[in-house]
Backbone as XML, in Angstrom:
<?xml version="1.0"?>
<chain id="A" units="angstrom">
  <residue number="1" name="MET">
    <atom name="N" x="-63.192" y="67.310" z="48.863"/>
    <atom name="CA" x="-63.860" y="67.447" z="47.393"/>
    <atom name="C" x="-63.061" y="67.872" z="46.537"/>
  </residue>
  <residue number="2" name="ASP">
    <atom name="N" x="-62.178" y="69.140" z="46.787"/>
    <atom name="CA" x="-61.380" y="69.763" z="46.107"/>
    <atom name="C" x="-60.062" y="68.871" z="45.501"/>
  </residue>
  <residue number="3" name="ALA">
    <atom name="N" x="-59.487" y="68.098" z="46.468"/>
    <atom name="CA" x="-58.464" y="67.374" z="46.146"/>
    <atom name="C" x="-59.197" y="66.409" z="44.599"/>
  </residue>
  <residue number="4" name="ASP">
    <atom name="N" x="-60.091" y="65.759" z="44.915"/>
    <atom name="CA" x="-60.841" y="64.830" z="44.085"/>
    <atom name="C" x="-61.168" y="65.182" z="42.748"/>
  </residue>
  <residue number="5" name="PHE">
    <atom name="N" x="-61.220" y="66.587" z="42.667"/>
    <atom name="CA" x="-61.511" y="67.507" z="41.352"/>
    <atom name="C" x="-60.154" y="67.660" z="40.895"/>
  </residue>
  <residue number="6" name="ALA">
    <atom name="N" x="-59.138" y="68.016" z="41.726"/>
    <atom name="CA" x="-57.906" y="68.315" z="41.110"/>
    <atom name="C" x="-57.312" y="66.794" z="40.799"/>
  </residue>
  <residue number="7" name="ASP">
    <atom name="N" x="-57.448" y="65.944" z="41.226"/>
    <atom name="CA" x="-56.791" y="64.778" z="40.889"/>
    <atom name="C" x="-57.692" y="64.191" z="39.450"/>
  </residue>
  <residue number="8" name="LEU">
    <atom name="N" x="-58.964" y="64.307" z="39.348"/>
    <atom name="CA" x="-59.857" y="64.149" z="38.321"/>
    <atom name="C" x="-59.388" y="64.937" z="36.822"/>
  </residue>
  <residue number="9" name="VAL">
    <atom name="N" x="-59.124" y="66.196" z="37.214"/>
    <atom name="CA" x="-58.357" y="67.124" z="36.162"/>
    <atom name="C" x="-57.422" y="66.612" z="35.638"/>
  </residue>
  <residue number="10" name="GLU">
    <atom name="N" x="-56.517" y="66.364" z="36.624"/>
    <atom name="CA" x="-54.791" y="65.908" z="36.288"/>
    <atom name="C" x="-55.258" y="64.636" z="35.487"/>
  </residue>
  <residue number="11" name="THR">
    <atom name="N" x="-55.982" y="63.640" z="35.623"/>
    <atom name="CA" x="-56.121" y="62.519" z="35.179"/>
    <atom name="C" x="-56.509" y="62.716" z="33.712"/>
  </residue>
  <residue number="12" name="VAL">
    <atom name="N" x="-57.566" y="63.581" z="33.441"/>
    <atom name="CA" x="-58.476" y="64.066" z="32.098"/>
    <atom name="C" x="-56.901" y="64.470" z="31.473"/>
  </residue>
  <residue number="13" name="GLY">
    <atom name="N" x="-56.104" y="65.470" z="31.873"/>
    <atom name="CA" x="-55.177" y="66.243" z="31.174"/>
    <atom name="C" x="-54.202" y="65.216" z="30.930"/>
  </residue>
  <residue number="14" name="ARG">
    <atom name="N" x="-53.892" y="64.645" z="31.690"/>
    <atom name="CA" x="-52.939" y="63.275" z="31.486"/>
    <atom name="C" x="-53.424" y="62.452" z="29.841"/>
  </residue>
  <residue number="15" name="ALA">
    <atom name="N" x="-54.844" y="62.003" z="30.259"/>
    <atom name="CA" x="-55.411" y="61.214" z="29.066"/>
    <atom name="C" x="-55.238" y="61.972" z="27.829"/>
  </residue>
  <residue number="16" name="VAL">
    <atom name="N" x="-55.544" y="62.790" z="27.769"/>
    <atom name="CA" x="-55.347" y="64.070" z="26.266"/>
    <atom name="C" x="-54.028" y="64.132" z="26.134"/>
  </residue>
  <residue number="17" name="ASP">
    <atom name="N" x="-52.901" y="64.198" z="26.972"/>
    <atom name="CA" x="-51.716" y="64.271" z="26.513"/>
    <atom name="C" x="-51.238" y="63.015" z="25.925"/>
  </residue>
  <residue number="18" name="LEU">
    <atom name="N" x="-51.967" y="61.625" z="26.515"/>
    <atom name="CA" x="-51.757" y="60.529" z="26.330"/>
    <atom name="C" x="-52.080" y="60.287" z="24.637"/>
  </residue>
  <residue number="19" name="ALA">
    <atom name="N" x="-53.313" y="61.129" z="24.648"/>
    <atom name="CA" x="-53.920" y="60.630" z="23.078"/>
    <atom name="C" x="-53.141" y="61.420" z="21.868"/>
  </residue>
  <residue number="20" name="GLY">
    <atom name="N" x="-52.490" y="62.586" z="22.519"/>
    <atom name="CA" x="-52.036" y="63.385" z="21.559"/>
    <atom name="C" x="-50.759" y="62.562" z="21.090"/>
  </residue>
  <residue number="21" name="VAL">
    <atom name="N" x="-49.867" y="61.878" z="22.178"/>
    <atom name="CA" x="-48.737" y="61.402" z="21.766"/>
    <atom name="C" x="-48.903" y="60.262" z="20.929"/>
  </residue>
  <residue number="22" name="ALA">
    <atom name="N" x="-50.337" y="59.470" z="21.221"/>
    <atom name="CA" x="-50.451" y="58.267" z="20.718"/>
    <atom name="C" x="-50.931" y="58.609" z="19.242"/>
  </residue>
  <residue number="23" name="ILE">
    <atom name="N" x="-51.482" y="59.368" z="18.842"/>
    <atom name="CA" x="-51.729" y="59.945" z="17.584"/>
    <atom name="C" x="-50.445" y="60.468" z="16.865"/>
  </residue>
  <residue number="24" name="ILE">
    <atom name="N" x="-49.436" y="61.064" z="17.635"/>
    <atom name="CA" x="-48.137" y="61.410" z="16.881"/>
    <atom name="C" x="-47.797" y="60.008" z="16.278"/>
  </residue>
  <residue number="25" name="ALA">
    <atom name="N" x="-47.605" y="59.298" z="17.289"/>
    <atom name="CA" x="-46.766" y="57.572" z="17.176"/>
    <atom name="C" x="-47.664" y="57.018" z="15.865"/>
  </residue>
  <residue number="26" name="LEU">
    <atom name="N" x="-48.840" y="57.187" z="16.189"/>
    <atom name="CA" x="-49.462" y="55.788" z="15.242"/>
    <atom name="C" x="-49.746" y="56.804" z="13.618"/>
  </residue>
  <residue number="27" name="GLY">
    <atom name="N" x="-49.941" y="57.799" z="13.961"/>
    <atom name="CA" x="-49.771" y="58.525" z="12.692"/>
    <atom name="C" x="-48.494" y="58.577" z="11.990"/>
  </residue>
  <residue number="28" name="ALA">
    <atom name="N" x="-47.242" y="58.766" z="12.574"/>
    <atom name="CA" x="-46.244" y="58.260" z="12.081"/>
    <atom name="C" x="-45.755" y="56.898" z="11.469"/>
  </residue>
  <residue number="29" name="LEU">
    <atom name="N" x="-46.420" y="56.084" z="12.240"/>
    <atom name="CA" x="-46.486" y="54.648" z="11.661"/>
    <atom name="C" x="-47.124" y="54.234" z="10.496"/>
  </residue>
  <residue number="30" name="ALA">
    <atom name="N" x="-48.272" y="54.751" z="10.775"/>
    <atom name="CA" x="-49.307" y="54.776" z="9.427"/>
    <atom name="C" x="-48.851" y="55.291" z="8.184"/>
  </residue>
  <residue number="31" name="ALA">
    <atom name="N" x="-48.190" y="56.844" z="8.241"/>
    <atom name="CA" x="-47.525" y="57.508" z="7.446"/>
    <atom name="C" x="-46.280" y="56.494" z="6.792"/>
  </residue>
  <residue number="32" name="THR">
    <atom name="N" x="-45.577" y="55.969" z="7.290"/>
    <atom name="CA" x="-44.297" y="55.283" z="7.232"/>
    <atom name="C" x="-44.782" y="54.009" z="6.702"/>
  </residue>
  <residue number="33" name="ALA">
    <atom name="N" x="-45.830" y="53.134" z="6.946"/>
    <atom name="CA" x="-46.323" y="52.304" z="6.112"/>
    <atom name="C" x="-46.775" y="52.489" z="4.775"/>
  </residue>
  <residue number="34" name="ARG">
    <atom name="N" x="-47.551" y="53.573" z="4.902"/>
    <atom name="CA" x="-48.154" y="53.886" z="3.523"/>
    <atom name="C" x="-47.086" y="54.349" z="2.471"/>
  </residue>
  <residue number="35" name="PHE">
    <atom name="N" x="-46.138" y="55.049" z="3.067"/>
    <atom name="CA" x="-44.631" y="55.569" z="2.197"/>
    <atom name="C" x="-44.253" y="54.308" z="1.452"/>
  </residue>
  <residue number="36" name="GLY">
    <atom name="N" x="-44.024" y="53.026" z="2.410"/>
    <atom name="CA" x="-43.559" y="51.775" z="1.911"/>
    <atom name="C" x="-44.319" y="51.508" z="0.892"/>
  </residue>
  <residue number="37" name="LEU">
    <atom name="N" x="-45.684" y="51.234" z="0.675"/>
    <atom name="CA" x="-46.324" y="50.902" z="-0.454"/>
    <atom name="C" x="-46.318" y="51.744" z="-1.475"/>
  </residue>
  <residue number="38" name="ASP">
    <atom name="N" x="-46.270" y="53.074" z="-1.033"/>
    <atom name="CA" x="-46.105" y="54.462" z="-2.101"/>
    <atom name="C" x="-45.023" y="54.154" z="-3.151"/>
  </residue>
  <residue number="39" name="VAL">
    <atom name="N" x="-44.028" y="53.891" z="-2.419"/>
    <atom name="CA" x="-42.515" y="53.708" z="-3.272"/>
    <atom name="C" x="-42.794" y="52.847" z="-4.335"/>
  </residue>
  <residue number="40" name="ARG">
    <atom name="N" x="-43.355" y="51.897" z="-3.877"/>
    <atom name="CA" x="-43.358" y="50.489" z="-5.027"/>
    <atom name="C" x="-44.463" y="51.025" z="-6.051"/>
  </residue>
  <residue number="41" name="ARG">
    <atom name="N" x="-45.282" y="51.735" z="-5.806"/>
    <atom name="CA" x="-46.198" y="51.887" z="-6.596"/>
    <atom name="C" x="-46.169" y="53.027" z="-7.634"/>
  </residue>
  <residue number="42" name="ARG">
    <atom name="N" x="-45.595" y="54.214" z="-7.003"/>
    <atom name="CA" x="-45.517" y="55.826" z="-7.687"/>
    <atom name="C" x="-44.263" y="55.560" z="-8.414"/>
  </residue>
  <residue number="43" name="PRO">
    <atom name="N" x="-44.355" y="56.202" z="-9.505"/>
    <atom name="CA" x="-43.354" y="56.093" z="-10.402"/>
    <atom name="C" x="-41.941" y="56.998" z="-9.886"/>
  </residue>
  <residue number="44" name="ARG">
    <atom name="N" x="-42.543" y="57.955" z="-9.343"/>
    <atom name="CA" x="-41.352" y="58.872" z="-8.816"/>
    <atom name="C" x="-41.319" y="58.938" z="-7.638"/>
  </residue>
  <residue number="45" name="PHE">
    <atom name="N" x="-40.047" y="58.863" z="-7.084"/>
    <atom name="CA" x="-39.902" y="58.733" z="-5.455"/>
    <atom name="C" x="-40.386" y="60.180" z="-4.727"/>
  </residue>
  <residue number="46" name="HIS">
    <atom name="N" x="-40.002" y="60.969" z="-5.646"/>
    <atom name="CA" x="-40.293" y="62.574" z="-5.164"/>
    <atom name="C" x="-42.054" y="62.738" z="-4.699"/>
  </residue>
  <residue number="47" name="ASP">
    <atom name="N" x="-42.769" y="61.776" z="-5.430"/>
    <atom name="CA" x="-43.893" y="62.118" z="-5.047"/>
    <atom name="C" x="-44.585" y="61.220" z="-3.831"/>
  </residue>
  <residue number="48" name="ALA">
    <atom name="N" x="-43.718" y="60.064" z="-3.773"/>
    <atom name="CA" x="-44.263" y="59.322" z="-2.362"/>
    <atom name="C" x="-43.643" y="59.964" z="-1.397"/>
  </residue>
  <residue number="49" name="TYR">
    <atom name="N" x="-42.327" y="60.418" z="-1.670"/>
    <atom name="CA" x="-41.700" y="61.165" z="-0.175"/>
    <atom name="C" x="-42.648" y="62.439" z="0.013"/>
  </residue>
  <residue number="50" name="ARG">
    <atom name="N" x="-42.909" y="63.279" z="-0.650"/>
    <atom name="CA" x="-44.051" y="64.099" z="-0.419"/>
    <atom name="C" x="-45.374" y="63.937" z="0.327"/>
  </residue>
  <residue number="51" name="ALA">
    <atom name="N" x="-45.727" y="62.737" z="-0.217"/>
    <atom name="CA" x="-46.934" y="62.207" z="0.597"/>
    <atom name="C" x="-46.520" y="61.826" z="1.946"/>
  </residue>
  <residue number="52" name="TYR">
    <atom name="N" x="-45.569" y="61.309" z="2.146"/>
    <atom name="CA" x="-44.988" y="60.669" z="3.426"/>
    <atom name="C" x="-44.882" y="61.853" z="4.372"/>
  </residue>
  <residue number="53" name="ARG">
    <atom name="N" x="-44.525" y="62.887" z="3.730"/>
    <atom name="CA" x="-44.319" y="64.305" z="4.657"/>
    <atom name="C" x="-45.603" y="64.904" z="5.009"/>
  </residue>
  <residue number="54" name="GLN">
    <atom name="N" x="-46.426" y="64.846" z="4.099"/>
    <atom name="CA" x="-47.616" y="65.349" z="4.193"/>
    <atom name="C" x="-48.354" y="64.734" z="5.462"/>
  </residue>
  <residue number="55" name="GLY">
    <atom name="N" x="-48.545" y="63.530" z="5.249"/>
    <atom name="CA" x="-49.084" y="62.267" z="6.513"/>
    <atom name="C" x="-48.307" y="62.327" z="7.751"/>
  </residue>
  <residue number="56" name="LEU">
    <atom name="N" x="-47.055" y="62.584" z="7.654"/>
    <atom name="CA" x="-46.527" y="62.696" z="8.929"/>
    <atom name="C" x="-46.635" y="63.838" z="9.483"/>
  </residue>
  <residue number="57" name="GLY">
    <atom name="N" x="-46.940" y="64.975" z="8.528"/>
    <atom name="CA" x="-46.997" y="66.252" z="9.438"/>
    <atom name="C" x="-48.282" y="66.764" z="9.835"/>
  </residue>
  <residue number="58" name="ARG">
    <atom name="N" x="-49.501" y="65.958" z="9.226"/>
    <atom name="CA" x="-50.863" y="66.069" z="9.624"/>
    <atom name="C" x="-50.907" y="65.114" z="10.854"/>
  </residue>
  <residue number="59" name="ALA">
    <atom name="N" x="-50.237" y="64.284" z="11.058"/>
    <atom name="CA" x="-50.247" y="63.415" z="12.425"/>
    <atom name="C" x="-49.509" y="64.338" z="13.537"/>
  </residue>
  <residue number="60" name="ILE">
    <atom name="N" x="-48.503" y="64.970" z="13.212"/>
    <atom name="CA" x="-47.873" y="65.921" z="14.329"/>
    <atom name="C" x="-48.698" y="67.087" z="14.440"/>
  </residue>
  <residue number="61" name="LEU">
    <atom name="N" x="-49.579" y="67.524" z="13.711"/>
    <atom name="CA" x="-50.368" y="68.818" z="13.851"/>
    <atom name="C" x="-51.586" y="68.442" z="14.825"/>
  </residue>
  <residue number="62" name="LEU">
    <atom name="N" x="-52.254" y="67.219" z="14.453"/>
    <atom name="CA" x="-53.225" y="66.500" z="15.098"/>
    <atom name="C" x="-52.807" y="66.288" z="16.687"/>
  </residue>
  <residue number="63" name="GLY">
    <atom name="N" x="-51.935" y="65.711" z="16.704"/>
    <atom name="CA" x="-51.252" y="65.470" z="18.314"/>
    <atom name="C" x="-50.691" y="66.745" z="19.058"/>
  </residue>
  <residue number="64" name="LEU">
    <atom name="N" x="-50.127" y="67.577" z="18.303"/>
    <atom name="CA" x="-49.755" y="68.823" z="18.832"/>
    <atom name="C" x="-51.277" y="69.482" z="19.390"/>
  </residue>
  <residue number="65" name="GLU">
    <atom name="N" x="-52.312" y="69.499" z="18.785"/>
    <atom name="CA" x="-53.712" y="70.263" z="19.097"/>
    <atom name="C" x="-53.930" y="69.486" z="20.449"/>
  </residue>
  <residue number="66" name="PHE">
    <atom name="N" x="-53.973" y="67.866" z="20.437"/>
    <atom name="CA" x="-54.147" y="67.461" z="22.033"/>
    <atom name="C" x="-53.448" y="67.807" z="23.067"/>
  </residue>
  <residue number="67" name="LEU">
    <atom name="N" x="-52.216" y="67.869" z="23.044"/>
    <atom name="CA" x="-50.922" y="68.181" z="23.776"/>
    <atom name="C" x="-51.340" y="69.580" z="24.281"/>
  </residue>
  <residue number="68" name="VAL">
    <atom name="N" x="-51.597" y="70.334" z="23.677"/>
    <atom name="CA" x="-52.282" y="71.874" z="23.668"/>
    <atom name="C" x="-53.456" y="71.757" z="24.811"/>
  </residue>
  <residue number="69" name="ALA">
    <atom name="N" x="-54.300" y="70.936" z="24.303"/>
    <atom name="CA" x="-55.395" y="70.826" z="24.938"/>
    <atom name="C" x="-55.364" y="70.140" z="26.318"/>
  </residue>
  <residue number="70" name="GLY">
    <atom name="N" x="-54.467" y="69.250" z="26.622"/>
    <atom name="CA" x="-53.978" y="68.698" z="27.813"/>
    <atom name="C" x="-53.313" y="69.790" z="28.763"/>
  </residue>
  <residue number="71" name="ASP">
    <atom name="N" x="-52.422" y="70.151" z="28.271"/>
    <atom name="CA" x="-51.859" y="71.754" z="28.880"/>
    <atom name="C" x="-52.986" y="72.537" z="29.668"/>
  </residue>
  <residue number="72" name="ILE">
    <atom name="N" x="-53.667" y="72.869" z="28.634"/>
    <atom name="CA" x="-54.887" y="73.889" z="29.081"/>
    <atom name="C" x="-55.848" y="73.117" z="30.214"/>
  </residue>
  <residue number="73" name="ILE">
    <atom name="N" x="-56.135" y="71.947" z="30.000"/>
    <atom name="CA" x="-57.009" y="71.579" z="31.121"/>
    <atom name="C" x="-56.287" y="71.184" z="32.248"/>
  </residue>
  <residue number="74" name="ARG">
    <atom name="N" x="-54.828" y="70.976" z="32.340"/>
    <atom name="CA" x="-54.302" y="70.754" z="33.754"/>
    <atom name="C" x="-53.965" y="72.317" z="34.357"/>
  </residue>
  <residue number="75" name="THR">
    <atom name="N" x="-53.785" y="73.005" z="33.702"/>
    <atom name="CA" x="-53.104" y="74.629" z="33.970"/>
    <atom name="C" x="-54.030" y="75.272" z="34.214"/>
  </residue>
  <residue number="76" name="VAL">
    <atom name="N" x="-55.311" y="75.505" z="33.516"/>
    <atom name="CA" x="-56.294" y="76.369" z="33.889"/>
    <atom name="C" x="-57.562" y="75.964" z="34.833"/>
  </residue>
  <residue number="77" name="ALA">
    <atom name="N" x="-57.531" y="74.673" z="34.556"/>
    <atom name="CA" x="-58.673" y="73.801" z="35.156"/>
    <atom name="C" x="-58.757" y="73.945" z="36.933"/>
  </residue>
  <residue number="78" name="VAL">
    <atom name="N" x="-57.652" y="73.885" z="37.689"/>
    <atom name="CA" x="-57.292" y="73.878" z="38.831"/>
    <atom name="C" x="-56.620" y="74.996" z="39.427"/>
  </residue>
  <residue number="79" name="ALA">
    <atom name="N" x="-57.175" y="75.825" z="39.952"/>
    <atom name="CA" x="-56.257" y="77.000" z="41.062"/>
    <atom name="C" x="-55.273" y="77.547" z="39.956"/>
  </residue>
  <residue number="80" name="PRO">
    <atom name="N" x="-55.673" y="78.359" z="38.913"/>
    <atom name="CA" x="-54.389" y="78.916" z="38.279"/>
    <atom name="C" x="-53.799" y="80.035" z="38.920"/>
  </residue>
  <residue number="81" name="THR">
    <atom name="N" x="-52.400" y="80.017" z="38.707"/>
    <atom name="CA" x="-51.620" y="81.172" z="39.482"/>
    <atom name="C" x="-50.774" y="82.016" z="38.305"/>
  </residue>
  <residue number="82" name="PHE">
    <atom name="N" x="-50.748" y="83.223" z="38.400"/>
    <atom name="CA" x="-50.104" y="83.928" z="37.352"/>
    <atom name="C" x="-48.810" y="83.003" z="36.513"/>
  </residue>
  <residue number="83" name="ALA">
    <atom name="N" x="-47.882" y="82.680" z="37.288"/>
    <atom name="CA" x="-47.052" y="81.874" z="36.963"/>
    <atom name="C" x="-47.290" y="80.428" z="35.927"/>
  </residue>
  <residue number="84" name="SER">
    <atom name="N" x="-48.368" y="79.953" z="36.606"/>
    <atom name="CA" x="-48.583" y="78.801" z="35.714"/>
    <atom name="C" x="-49.472" y="79.338" z="34.520"/>
  </residue>
  <residue number="85" name="VAL">
    <atom name="N" x="-50.242" y="80.017" z="34.430"/>
    <atom name="CA" x="-50.752" y="80.795" z="33.210"/>
    <atom name="C" x="-49.772" y="81.296" z="32.372"/>
  </residue>
  <residue number="86" name="GLY">
    <atom name="N" x="-48.876" y="81.823" z="32.720"/>
    <atom name="CA" x="-47.856" y="82.288" z="31.960"/>
    <atom name="C" x="-46.694" y="81.216" z="31.293"/>
  </residue>
  <residue number="87" name="VAL">
    <atom name="N" x="-46.687" y="80.151" z="32.185"/>
    <atom name="CA" x="-46.019" y="78.999" z="31.396"/>
    <atom name="C" x="-46.804" y="78.408" z="30.422"/>
  </residue>
  <residue number="88" name="LEU">
    <atom name="N" x="-48.182" y="78.132" z="30.535"/>
    <atom name="CA" x="-49.145" y="77.912" z="29.638"/>
    <atom name="C" x="-49.335" y="78.584" z="28.325"/>
  </residue>
  <residue number="89" name="ALA">
    <atom name="N" x="-48.987" y="79.929" z="28.764"/>
    <atom name="CA" x="-49.010" y="81.049" z="27.566"/>
    <atom name="C" x="-47.754" y="80.562" z="26.520"/>
  </residue>
  <residue number="90" name="LEU">
    <atom name="N" x="-46.603" y="80.683" z="27.141"/>
    <atom name="CA" x="-45.233" y="80.284" z="26.480"/>
    <atom name="C" x="-45.302" y="78.777" z="25.807"/>
  </residue>
  <residue number="91" name="ILE">
    <atom name="N" x="-46.056" y="77.983" z="26.313"/>
    <atom name="CA" x="-46.202" y="76.752" z="25.806"/>
    <atom name="C" x="-47.304" y="76.758" z="24.612"/>
  </residue>
  <residue number="92" name="VAL">
    <atom name="N" x="-48.550" y="77.388" z="24.683"/>
    <atom name="CA" x="-49.027" y="77.601" z="23.778"/>
    <atom name="C" x="-48.538" y="78.173" z="22.548"/>
  </residue>
  <residue number="93" name="VAL">
    <atom name="N" x="-47.474" y="79.275" z="22.755"/>
    <atom name="CA" x="-46.922" y="80.303" z="21.425"/>
    <atom name="C" x="-46.027" y="79.349" z="20.973"/>
  </residue>
  <residue number="94" name="VAL">
    <atom name="N" x="-45.207" y="78.498" z="21.759"/>
    <atom name="CA" x="-44.214" y="77.929" z="20.989"/>
    <atom name="C" x="-45.192" y="76.636" z="20.088"/>
  </residue>
  <residue number="95" name="ARG">
    <atom name="N" x="-46.248" y="75.898" z="20.546"/>
    <atom name="CA" x="-46.510" y="74.859" z="20.085"/>
    <atom name="C" x="-47.561" y="75.768" z="18.630"/>
  </residue>
  <residue number="96" name="THR">
    <atom name="N" x="-48.034" y="76.613" z="18.813"/>
    <atom name="CA" x="-48.654" y="77.344" z="17.851"/>
    <atom name="C" x="-47.627" y="77.698" z="17.010"/>
  </residue>
  <residue number="97" name="PHE">
    <atom name="N" x="-46.877" y="78.073" z="16.960"/>
    <atom name="CA" x="-45.600" y="78.546" z="15.925"/>
    <atom name="C" x="-45.215" y="77.077" z="15.364"/>
  </residue>
  <residue number="98" name="LEU">
    <atom name="N" x="-44.948" y="76.332" z="16.231"/>
    <atom name="CA" x="-44.640" y="74.808" z="15.474"/>
    <atom name="C" x="-45.909" y="74.280" z="14.435"/>
  </residue>
  <residue number="99" name="SER">
    <atom name="N" x="-47.211" y="74.519" z="14.791"/>
    <atom name="CA" x="-48.340" y="74.140" z="14.299"/>
    <atom name="C" x="-48.137" y="74.952" z="12.882"/>
  </residue>
  <residue number="100" name="PHE">
    <atom name="N" x="-48.160" y="76.083" z="12.930"/>
    <atom name="CA" x="-48.079" y="77.632" z="11.667"/>
    <atom name="C" x="-47.148" y="76.784" z="11.044"/>
  </residue>
  <residue number="101" name="SER">
    <atom name="N" x="-45.826" y="76.814" z="11.486"/>
    <atom name="CA" x="-44.714" y="76.360" z="10.456"/>
    <atom name="C" x="-45.287" y="74.813" z="9.677"/>
  </residue>
  <residue number="102" name="LEU">
    <atom name="N" x="-45.807" y="73.943" z="10.274"/>
    <atom name="CA" x="-45.915" y="72.809" z="9.758"/>
    <atom name="C" x="-46.925" y="72.809" z="8.604"/>
  </residue>
  <residue number="103" name="GLU">
    <atom name="N" x="-48.139" y="73.643" z="9.206"/>
    <atom name="CA" x="-49.069" y="73.997" z="8.043"/>
    <atom name="C" x="-48.396" y="74.546" z="6.785"/>
  </residue>
  <residue number="104" name="VAL">
    <atom name="N" x="-47.804" y="75.579" z="7.029"/>
    <atom name="CA" x="-47.117" y="75.983" z="5.730"/>
    <atom name="C" x="-46.401" y="75.435" z="5.074"/>
  </residue>
  <residue number="105" name="GLU">
    <atom name="N" x="-45.575" y="74.400" z="5.655"/>
    <atom name="CA" x="-44.886" y="73.333" z="4.844"/>
    <atom name="C" x="-45.715" y="72.346" z="4.268"/>
  </residue>
  <residue number="106" name="LEU">
    <atom name="N" x="-46.641" y="71.894" z="4.870"/>
    <atom name="CA" x="-47.589" y="71.084" z="4.328"/>
    <atom name="C" x="-48.615" y="71.431" z="2.908"/>
  </residue>
  <residue number="107" name="GLU">
    <atom name="N" x="-48.925" y="72.988" z="3.171"/>
    <atom name="CA" x="-49.823" y="73.317" z="2.326"/>
    <atom name="C" x="-49.115" y="73.850" z="1.112"/>
  </residue>
  <residue number="108" name="ASN">
    <atom name="N" x="-47.602" y="74.361" z="1.516"/>
    <atom name="CA" x="-46.667" y="75.501" z="0.448"/>
    <atom name="C" x="-47.357" y="76.569" z="0.374"/>
  </residue>
  <residue number="109" name="ARG">
    <atom name="N" x="-48.026" y="77.240" z="1.219"/>
    <atom name="CA" x="-48.658" y="78.364" z="1.118"/>
    <atom name="C" x="-49.087" y="79.145" z="2.552"/>
  </residue>
  <residue number="110" name="LEU">
    <atom name="N" x="-48.980" y="80.446" z="2.606"/>
    <atom name="CA" x="-49.556" y="80.846" z="3.700"/>
    <atom name="C" x="-51.024" y="80.771" z="4.000"/>
  </residue>
  <residue number="111" name="PRO">
    <atom name="N" x="-51.235" y="80.561" z="5.448"/>
    <atom name="CA" x="-52.718" y="79.968" z="5.500"/>
    <atom name="C" x="-53.654" y="81.153" z="4.718"/>
  </residue>
  <residue number="112" name="TRP">
    <atom name="N" x="-53.332" y="82.412" z="4.822"/>
    <atom name="CA" x="-54.222" y="83.197" z="4.313"/>
    <atom name="C" x="-54.517" y="83.506" z="2.987"/>
  </residue>
  <residue number="113" name="HIS">
    <atom name="N" x="-53.560" y="82.693" z="2.073"/>
    <atom name="CA" x="-53.532" y="82.724" z="0.683"/>
    <atom name="C" x="-54.436" y="81.540" z="0.281"/>
  </residue>
  <residue number="114" name="PRO">
    <atom name="N" x="-55.062" y="81.972" z="-0.760"/>
    <atom name="CA" x="-56.085" y="81.027" z="-1.212"/>
    <atom name="C" x="-55.499" y="79.740" z="-1.871"/>
  </residue>
  <residue number="115" name="ARG">
    <atom name="N" x="-56.008" y="78.706" z="-1.573"/>
    <atom name="CA" x="-55.698" y="77.570" z="-2.468"/>
    <atom name="C" x="-55.678" y="77.568" z="-3.674"/>
  </residue>
  <residue number="116" name="PRO">
    <atom name="N" x="-54.843" y="76.751" z="-4.710"/>
    <atom name="CA" x="-54.641" y="76.907" z="-6.026"/>
    <atom name="C" x="-55.959" y="76.445" z="-6.731"/>
  </residue>
  <residue number="117" name="GLY">
    <atom name="N" x="-56.361" y="77.181" z="-7.353"/>
    <atom name="CA" x="-57.783" y="76.927" z="-8.079"/>
    <atom name="C" x="-58.902" y="77.277" z="-7.375"/>
  </residue>
  <residue number="118" name="GLN">
    <atom name="N" x="-58.628" y="78.074" z="-5.928"/>
    <atom name="CA" x="-59.846" y="78.362" z="-5.288"/>
    <atom name="C" x="-59.812" y="80.005" z="-5.434"/>
  </residue>
  <residue number="119" name="SER">
    <atom name="N" x="-61.183" y="80.490" z="-5.508"/>
    <atom name="CA" x="-61.231" y="81.922" z="-5.811"/>
    <atom name="C" x="-60.791" y="82.710" z="-3.993"/>
  </residue>
  <residue number="120" name="ALA">
    <atom name="N" x="-60.524" y="84.017" z="-4.488"/>
    <atom name="CA" x="-60.197" y="84.611" z="-3.196"/>
    <atom name="C" x="-61.454" y="85.162" z="-2.524"/>
  </residue>
</chain>
């Protein structure tokens, strides 16, 4: 019974990882296609480029969330050891830092600062 549960958790974790990779890949393709259209429609290349970076960054952020969820599912759900939880913690810290950095880059502000036009 335990082997069946472990196999199920591993399969679910891999499926969530696959969803994360698919989100990043499809988001990158969609952002690139939109960029190609925007370059023709927007008078300034910089505006199209900024929209492209934002679309690509959002796809990466969402994909990273799924990849972290997959790691958590596989690491914690089946007989966690101190070493495996430590590795998971390191992975989550690195991915959280990446997510934070991308969010700052996309929003052009720190998360705790109000958006322009929004009261504090």
